[in-house]
CSV table of C-alpha atoms in Angstrom, one decimal:
chain,number,residue,atom,x,y,z
J,1,PHE,CA,42.7,26.0,-13.3
J,2,LYS,CA,46.3,23.8,-13.2
J,3,GLY,CA,46.8,20.3,-14.8
J,4,ASP,CA,46.2,18.1,-17.7
J,5,LEU,CA,43.2,19.0,-19.9
J,6,ALA,CA,42.8,15.3,-20.9
J,7,GLN,CA,42.0,14.7,-17.0
J,8,PRO,CA,40.0,17.5,-15.8
J,9,LEU,CA,39.0,15.8,-12.6
J,10,GLU,CA,42.7,15.6,-11.6
J,11,ALA,CA,43.1,19.0,-12.1
J,12,ASP,CA,43.7,21.6,-9.5
J,13,LEU,CA,40.6,23.9,-10.2
J,14,ALA,CA,38.6,26.3,-8.4
J,15,VAL,CA,35.4,28.5,-9.8
J,16,HIS,CA,32.9,30.8,-7.7
J,17,SER,CA,30.1,32.1,-9.4
J,18,THR,CA,26.7,34.3,-8.5
J,19,PHE,CA,23.5,34.0,-10.1
J,20,SER,CA,20.1,35.8,-9.7
J,21,ASP,CA,16.5,35.6,-11.0
J,22,VAL,CA,17.3,32.1,-13.1
J,23,ASN,CA,14.5,30.1,-14.5
J,24,VAL,CA,14.5,26.7,-15.0
J,25,VAL,CA,12.2,24.7,-17.6
J,26,SER,CA,12.1,20.9,-18.1
J,27,ASP,CA,10.0,18.0,-19.3
J,28,LYS,CA,11.1,16.2,-16.3
J,29,LEU,CA,10.1,18.6,-13.4
J,30,PRO,CA,6.4,18.9,-12.6
J,31,ASP,CA,6.6,22.8,-12.5
J,32,LYS,CA,9.6,25.2,-13.7
J,33,LEU,CA,11.8,26.5,-11.4
J,34,THR,CA,11.9,30.6,-10.9
J,35,LYS,CA,13.8,33.2,-9.3
J,36,LEU,CA,16.9,31.2,-8.6
J,37,SER,CA,19.5,33.2,-7.1
J,38,GLY,CA,22.4,32.3,-4.9
J,39,THR,CA,26.2,31.3,-4.8
J,40,ALA,CA,28.2,28.1,-6.1
J,41,SER,CA,31.7,27.0,-6.1
J,42,TYR,CA,33.7,24.6,-7.2
J,43,SER,CA,37.2,23.0,-6.3
J,44,LYS,CA,38.7,19.7,-6.8
J,45,ASP,CA,36.3,16.9,-6.6
J,46,LYS,CA,33.5,19.4,-4.5
J,47,ILE,CA,30.5,21.6,-5.5
J,48,GLN,CA,29.2,23.6,-2.8
J,49,PHE,CA,26.2,26.0,-3.3
J,50,GLN,CA,25.2,28.4,0.0
J,51,GLU,CA,22.0,30.4,0.3
J,52,VAL,CA,20.3,29.5,-3.2
J,53,THR,CA,16.5,30.6,-3.0
J,54,GLY,CA,13.7,30.5,-5.5
J,55,ASN,CA,10.3,29.3,-6.1
J,56,PHE,CA,9.0,25.8,-7.3
J,57,LEU,CA,5.3,24.5,-7.2
J,58,LYS,CA,4.3,28.1,-5.9
J,59,ASN,CA,6.8,27.6,-2.6
J,60,ASP,CA,9.7,29.8,-1.9
J,61,PHE,CA,12.7,27.8,-0.7
J,62,SER,CA,16.1,28.0,0.2
J,63,LEU,CA,19.0,25.2,-0.5
J,64,ASN,CA,22.3,24.4,1.2
J,65,GLY,CA,24.6,21.8,0.4
J,66,LYS,CA,27.6,20.1,-1.2
J,67,VAL,CA,28.3,17.5,-3.5
J,68,GLY,CA,31.7,15.6,-3.9
J,69,HIS,CA,33.8,12.6,-4.7
J,70,PHE,CA,32.4,12.5,-8.3
J,71,LYS,CA,33.8,8.8,-8.7
J,72,SER,CA,31.5,7.8,-6.1
J,73,PRO,CA,29.6,10.9,-5.5
J,74,THR,CA,28.5,11.9,-2.0
J,75,ALA,CA,25.9,14.7,-1.4
J,76,ASN,CA,24.6,16.6,1.6
J,77,VAL,CA,21.7,19.0,1.0
J,78,GLN,CA,19.5,21.1,3.3
J,79,LEU,CA,16.2,22.2,2.3
J,80,VAL,CA,13.9,24.9,3.9
J,81,ALA,CA,10.6,25.8,2.6
J,82,GLN,CA,7.6,27.3,4.1
J,83,ASP,CA,5.9,24.2,5.4
J,84,PHE,CA,8.8,21.9,5.0
J,85,ASN,CA,12.6,21.3,5.6
J,86,ALA,CA,14.7,18.3,5.1
J,87,ASP,CA,18.2,17.4,5.6
J,88,ILE,CA,19.5,14.9,3.3
J,89,GLU,CA,22.9,12.8,2.8
J,90,VAL,CA,23.1,10.3,0.2
J,91,GLU,CA,26.3,8.3,-1.3
J,92,SER,CA,26.3,6.6,-4.8
J,93,VAL,CA,28.6,3.9,-6.0
J,94,GLY,CA,27.5,2.7,-9.3
J,95,GLN,CA,23.7,2.1,-9.4
J,96,HIS,CA,23.3,1.6,-5.9
J,97,VAL,CA,22.2,4.6,-4.0
J,98,GLN,CA,22.8,4.6,0.0
J,99,ILE,CA,20.8,6.9,2.0
J,100,SER,CA,22.5,7.8,5.3
J,101,LYS,CA,19.9,10.5,6.4
J,102,LEU,CA,16.6,11.8,5.2
J,103,ASN,CA,14.7,13.9,7.9
J,104,GLY,CA,12.8,17.0,8.2
J,105,LYS,CA,9.2,18.1,8.9
J,106,TYR,CA,6.0,18.8,7.2
J,107,PHE,CA,3.8,21.1,8.8
J,108,LYS,CA,3.9,19.8,12.4
J,109,SER,CA,4.5,16.2,11.2
J,110,SER,CA,8.3,14.9,11.4
J,111,PHE,CA,10.0,12.0,9.2
J,112,ASP,CA,13.6,10.2,9.8
J,113,ILE,CA,14.1,7.8,7.0
J,114,LYS,CA,17.3,5.8,6.1
J,115,GLY,CA,17.9,3.1,3.5
J,116,SER,CA,18.9,2.4,-0.1
J,117,ALA,CA,18.0,2.6,-3.7
J,118,GLU,CA,19.2,0.4,-6.5
J,119,LEU,CA,18.8,2.2,-9.9
J,120,GLN,CA,17.7,0.5,-13.1
J,121,GLU,CA,18.0,1.5,-16.3
J,122,LYS,CA,14.3,0.8,-17.9
J,123,SER,CA,12.4,0.7,-14.7
J,124,GLU,CA,11.8,2.3,-11.8
J,125,PRO,CA,14.3,2.3,-8.8
J,126,GLU,CA,14.2,-0.6,-6.2
J,127,LEU,CA,14.0,0.9,-2.5
J,128,ASP,CA,15.0,-0.4,0.6
J,129,LEU,CA,13.9,1.6,3.4
J,130,ASN,CA,13.2,2.1,7.4
J,131,GLY,CA,12.1,5.0,9.2
J,132,THR,CA,10.0,6.9,11.9
J,133,PHE,CA,7.1,8.9,11.2
J,134,ASN,CA,5.4,11.4,13.9
J,135,LEU,CA,2.0,12.3,12.1
J,136,ASP,CA,0.3,15.3,13.6
J,137,LEU,CA,-3.6,14.5,12.5
J,138,SER,CA,-4.3,18.4,11.9
J,139,ASP,CA,-1.7,18.4,9.0
J,140,LEU,CA,-4.4,15.9,6.9
J,141,LYS,CA,-6.3,19.2,6.2
J,142,ASN,CA,-3.7,20.1,3.6
J,143,PHE,CA,-4.3,17.1,1.3
J,144,PRO,CA,-7.8,18.4,-0.3
J,145,GLN,CA,-9.0,14.8,-1.2
J,146,LEU,CA,-8.7,13.8,2.6
J,147,ALA,CA,-9.8,16.9,4.3
J,148,GLU,CA,-13.4,16.5,2.8
J,149,ALA,CA,-13.6,13.0,4.0
J,150,LEU,CA,-12.4,13.6,7.3
J,151,LYS,CA,-14.2,16.9,8.1
J,152,PRO,CA,-17.1,14.9,10.2
J,153,VAL,CA,-14.3,13.0,12.1
J,154,ASN,CA,-12.2,16.0,12.7
J,155,PRO,CA,-9.3,14.1,13.7
J,156,ILE,CA,-7.0,15.6,16.7
J,157,GLY,CA,-3.9,14.4,18.0
J,158,SER,CA,-0.6,12.4,16.8
J,159,LEU,CA,0.5,9.0,15.6
J,160,THR,CA,3.9,7.6,15.7
J,161,ALA,CA,4.5,5.2,13.0
J,162,GLU,CA,8.1,2.9,12.8
J,163,GLY,CA,8.4,0.9,9.8
J,164,THR,CA,10.3,-0.7,6.9
J,165,PHE,CA,9.4,-0.5,3.1
J,166,LYS,CA,10.8,-2.5,0.2
J,167,GLY,CA,9.7,-2.4,-3.6
J,168,GLN,CA,9.2,-0.1,-6.6
J,169,PRO,CA,7.4,2.8,-5.8
J,170,LYS,CA,4.5,2.4,-8.3
J,171,ASN,CA,4.4,-1.1,-8.4
J,172,ILE,CA,2.0,-1.9,-5.4
J,173,TYR,CA,2.4,-5.4,-6.1
J,174,SER,CA,6.1,-5.3,-5.4
J,175,TRP,CA,5.7,-4.0,-1.9
J,176,ALA,CA,6.9,-5.5,1.1
J,177,SER,CA,6.1,-3.5,4.2
J,178,ILE,CA,5.8,-3.7,8.1
J,179,VAL,CA,4.6,-0.5,10.0
J,180,ASN,CA,3.7,-0.3,13.5
J,181,ILE,CA,1.4,2.7,14.8
J,182,SER,CA,1.0,3.9,18.2
J,183,SER,CA,-0.5,7.0,20.3
J,184,PRO,CA,-1.4,7.3,23.9
J,185,ARG,CA,-4.7,9.4,22.6
J,186,ILE,CA,-6.5,10.7,19.5
J,187,THR,CA,-9.6,12.2,19.3
J,188,LEU,CA,-12.3,11.2,16.5
J,189,ALA,CA,-15.9,13.4,16.4
J,190,ASN,CA,-14.8,14.7,19.8
J,191,HIS,CA,-14.6,11.0,21.1
J,192,PRO,CA,-11.3,10.1,22.9
J,193,VAL,CA,-9.5,6.9,21.4
J,194,GLU,CA,-6.7,5.7,23.8
J,195,ASN,CA,-3.9,3.6,24.0
J,196,ILE,CA,-3.6,2.6,20.2
J,197,ILE,CA,-1.5,-0.2,19.2
J,198,ALA,CA,-1.9,-1.0,15.1
J,199,LYS,CA,0.0,-3.0,12.8
J,200,TYR,CA,0.0,-3.1,8.8
J,201,THR,CA,1.9,-5.8,6.9
J,202,GLN,CA,2.1,-6.5,3.4
J,203,GLU,CA,4.1,-9.2,1.6
J,204,ALA,CA,5.8,-8.8,-1.8
J,205,ASN,CA,4.1,-9.9,-4.7
J,206,THR,CA,0.8,-10.9,-3.0
J,207,GLY,CA,-1.3,-7.4,-3.7
J,208,LYS,CA,-2.9,-8.0,-0.1
J,209,GLY,CA,-2.0,-6.2,3.0
J,210,ARG,CA,-3.6,-6.8,6.6
J,211,PHE,CA,-4.1,-3.8,9.2
J,212,ILE,CA,-4.6,-4.8,13.0
J,213,LEU,CA,-5.9,-2.2,15.5
J,214,GLY,CA,-6.1,-2.8,19.5
J,215,SER,CA,-7.5,0.7,21.3
J,216,SER,CA,-9.7,1.7,24.2
J,217,ILE,CA,-12.7,4.0,24.1
J,218,TYR,CA,-14.5,5.2,26.9
J,219,GLY,CA,-13.0,2.1,29.2
J,220,GLY,CA,-13.9,-0.5,26.7
J,221,LYS,CA,-11.7,-2.5,24.2
J,222,LEU,CA,-12.1,-1.8,20.7
J,223,SER,CA,-10.1,-4.1,18.1
J,224,ALA,CA,-10.1,-4.4,14.4
J,225,ASP,CA,-8.6,-6.9,11.8
J,226,ALA,CA,-8.9,-6.1,8.1
J,227,ALA,CA,-7.5,-8.2,5.1
J,228,ILE,CA,-7.4,-5.3,2.1
J,229,GLY,CA,-6.8,-5.9,-1.7
J,230,VAL,CA,-4.4,-3.0,-2.1
J,231,GLU,CA,-3.5,-3.6,-5.9
J,232,ASP,CA,-7.1,-3.4,-6.5
J,233,PRO,CA,-8.2,0.2,-7.4
J,234,LYS,CA,-11.5,-0.4,-5.3
J,235,LEU,CA,-9.7,-1.5,-2.3
J,236,PRO,CA,-11.8,-4.6,-1.4
J,237,ILE,CA,-11.8,-5.1,2.2
J,238,GLN,CA,-12.7,-8.2,4.6
J,239,LEU,CA,-13.2,-6.3,8.0
J,240,GLN,CA,-13.9,-7.6,11.7
J,241,THR,CA,-14.4,-5.4,14.5
J,242,LYS,CA,-15.1,-6.2,18.3
J,243,LEU,CA,-16.3,-3.8,20.9
J,244,GLU,CA,-15.9,-5.1,24.4
J,245,LYS,CA,-17.5,-3.3,27.6
J,246,LEU,CA,-17.7,0.2,26.5
J,247,ASP,CA,-18.6,2.4,29.7
J,248,LEU,CA,-21.7,4.3,29.0
J,249,SER,CA,-21.2,6.2,32.6
J,250,GLN,CA,-18.2,7.9,30.9
J,251,LEU,CA,-20.3,9.3,28.1
J,252,ARG,CA,-21.6,11.9,30.7
J,253,GLN,CA,-18.8,14.2,30.1
J,254,MET,CA,-20.2,14.9,26.8
J,255,LYS,CA,-21.5,17.9,27.0
J,256,GLU,CA,-25.2,16.7,25.4
J,257,LEU,CA,-25.2,14.0,28.3
J,258,GLN,CA,-24.2,16.1,31.3
J,259,GLY,CA,-26.5,15.5,34.3
J,260,THR,CA,-28.0,12.2,33.0
J,261,ASP,CA,-27.7,9.1,34.8
J,262,ILE,CA,-26.7,7.0,31.4
J,263,SER,CA,-24.7,3.8,32.5
J,264,GLY,CA,-23.9,0.4,31.2
J,265,PHE,CA,-21.9,-1.5,29.0
J,266,VAL,CA,-21.9,-1.7,25.2
J,267,SER,CA,-20.4,-4.7,23.3
J,268,MET,CA,-20.3,-5.2,19.9
J,269,ASN,CA,-19.3,-7.6,17.0
J,270,ALA,CA,-19.3,-7.1,13.2
J,271,GLN,CA,-18.2,-8.7,10.3
J,272,VAL,CA,-17.8,-6.3,6.8
J,273,GLU,CA,-16.8,-6.7,3.2
J,274,GLY,CA,-16.6,-5.0,-0.2
J,275,PRO,CA,-15.1,-2.1,-1.7
J,276,ALA,CA,-13.8,0.1,0.9
J,277,LYS,CA,-13.8,3.1,-1.8
J,278,ASP,CA,-17.8,2.7,-2.0
J,279,VAL,CA,-19.8,2.0,1.6
J,280,ASN,CA,-22.8,1.5,-0.4
J,281,GLN,CA,-21.5,-1.8,-1.9
J,282,LEU,CA,-20.3,-3.1,1.5
J,283,THR,CA,-22.2,-5.7,3.0
J,284,GLY,CA,-22.1,-7.4,6.2
J,285,GLU,CA,-23.6,-8.2,9.8
J,286,GLY,CA,-23.3,-7.9,13.7
J,287,SER,CA,-24.7,-7.7,16.7
J,288,LEU,CA,-24.5,-5.1,19.9
J,289,VAL,CA,-25.7,-5.8,23.2
J,290,VAL,CA,-26.1,-3.3,26.3
J,291,VAL,CA,-26.2,-4.7,30.0
J,292,GLU,CA,-26.4,-3.6,33.3
J,293,GLY,CA,-27.6,-0.4,32.1
J,294,TYR,CA,-29.7,2.7,32.7
J,295,LEU,CA,-30.7,4.5,29.5
J,296,GLY,CA,-33.7,6.3,31.1
J,297,LYS,CA,-35.8,8.5,28.8
J,298,LEU,CA,-32.4,9.1,26.6
J,299,LYS,CA,-32.4,8.6,22.7
J,300,PHE,CA,-29.5,6.1,23.3
J,301,MET,CA,-29.0,6.0,19.6
J,302,ASP,CA,-29.9,7.1,16.4
J,303,GLY,CA,-31.4,4.6,14.2
J,304,ILE,CA,-32.0,1.0,15.4
J,305,LEU,CA,-32.9,2.2,19.3
J,306,GLY,CA,-33.5,5.5,19.2
J,307,ALA,CA,-36.4,5.1,16.9
J,308,LEU,CA,-38.3,3.1,19.7
J,309,LEU,CA,-37.6,5.4,22.4
J,310,VAL,CA,-38.8,8.5,21.0
J,311,VAL,CA,-42.3,6.7,20.8
J,312,PRO,CA,-44.4,8.4,23.6
J,313,GLN,CA,-45.6,5.1,25.2
J,314,PHE,CA,-41.9,4.1,25.3
J,315,GLN,CA,-40.4,7.3,27.2
J,316,ASN,CA,-41.0,6.3,30.7
J,317,ILE,CA,-39.6,3.0,30.4
J,318,PHE,CA,-36.2,2.5,32.0
J,319,ILE,CA,-34.4,0.4,29.7
J,320,THR,CA,-31.4,-1.5,31.4
J,321,ASP,CA,-30.5,-4.3,28.7
J,322,ALA,CA,-30.6,-4.2,25.2
J,323,SER,CA,-29.3,-6.3,22.0
J,324,VAL,CA,-29.7,-5.9,18.5
J,325,ASN,CA,-28.6,-7.8,15.7
J,326,PHE,CA,-28.2,-5.8,12.2
J,327,ILE,CA,-27.1,-5.9,8.8
J,328,VAL,CA,-25.0,-3.8,6.4
J,329,ARG,CA,-26.3,-3.5,3.0
J,330,ASP,CA,-26.8,-0.7,0.6
J,331,GLY,CA,-24.9,1.7,2.5
J,332,ARG,CA,-27.5,1.2,5.3
J,333,ILE,CA,-27.6,-0.5,8.8
J,334,SER,CA,-31.0,-2.3,9.6
J,335,SER,CA,-32.2,-4.6,11.9
J,336,GLU,CA,-35.3,-6.8,12.5
J,337,ASP,CA,-34.3,-8.5,15.7
J,338,ILE,CA,-34.3,-5.9,18.5
J,339,LEU,CA,-34.5,-6.5,22.5
J,340,LEU,CA,-35.3,-4.1,24.9
J,341,ALA,CA,-35.5,-5.0,28.5
J,342,SER,CA,-36.3,-3.2,32.0
J,343,PRO,CA,-36.9,-4.8,35.2
J,344,ASN,CA,-40.8,-4.9,34.6
J,345,VAL,CA,-41.0,-4.9,30.8
J,346,GLN,CA,-39.3,-6.9,27.9
J,347,LEU,CA,-39.8,-5.4,24.2
J,348,THR,CA,-38.9,-7.3,21.1
J,349,GLY,CA,-39.1,-6.4,17.6
J,350,HIS,CA,-38.7,-8.3,14.1
């Protein structure tokens, strides 16, 4: 140490330390830090740490980085864990924190974020972020609550997102966000969904979000427009969906339909509203139409039309057109208005 003890930050000081098997417990941490080992050094206006290893939340990690310019601190940190890595660069001036770099990977997904944070003494920080993300849908299985819900859908593929966020993290009402999502192709329940273009927007101090989707499936166009009450824990939703000219002949690539002559074009409109977290309370209505079709002896769909096509008297009728008006209520889809048509026969149900 060389310098004035009254002004230690101006002194010429150098310290080098080595530590091993250190444990840290704090009420501000969700878990204790254990087995901390590594080296740290201090020289004038800079702290550097190298090959710091430890365990946090039952995950081993390693850490390298440096902190400098203590009057307006800057930090550069590289963090590597078993399924996560990040490279971080931040600078702080008073209550303002500038995030120059925050990128890395979580399992197979990646992120790249920049922005700033305004620290508040008695409330959450105000964030202003922008970034890009690449989400590998197989990573969703690592979230237990999502994994069970998504098991029947089995999403495969990846989504690319680019967006902005402003607001306080825990104050949903304050959020202002725009996120654009795209993907050339994903599969849901083994069905390909292609040319995905989606957008989510939320204006600050409204508690309402809007999600718009455009995509294609089996040659048809699938679109959706949803208004979501994000501030309400039940997530009330008003959803409109539209399917235009799905090509049934493309379903022949499915194993269970190989060797069949199924053909035709399916269109559908539907409107649904209610709490998204409780499908049994969703209500709505819609219509489905098949034209220029050849459905033959197939069980075209379970439920509304399939119930008719398994009746022996109807199994030799070659259905070419169909229409159904349906309602959604009590967690079920039902209809009292069905039309099945062939060149020689027209069947109606009420």
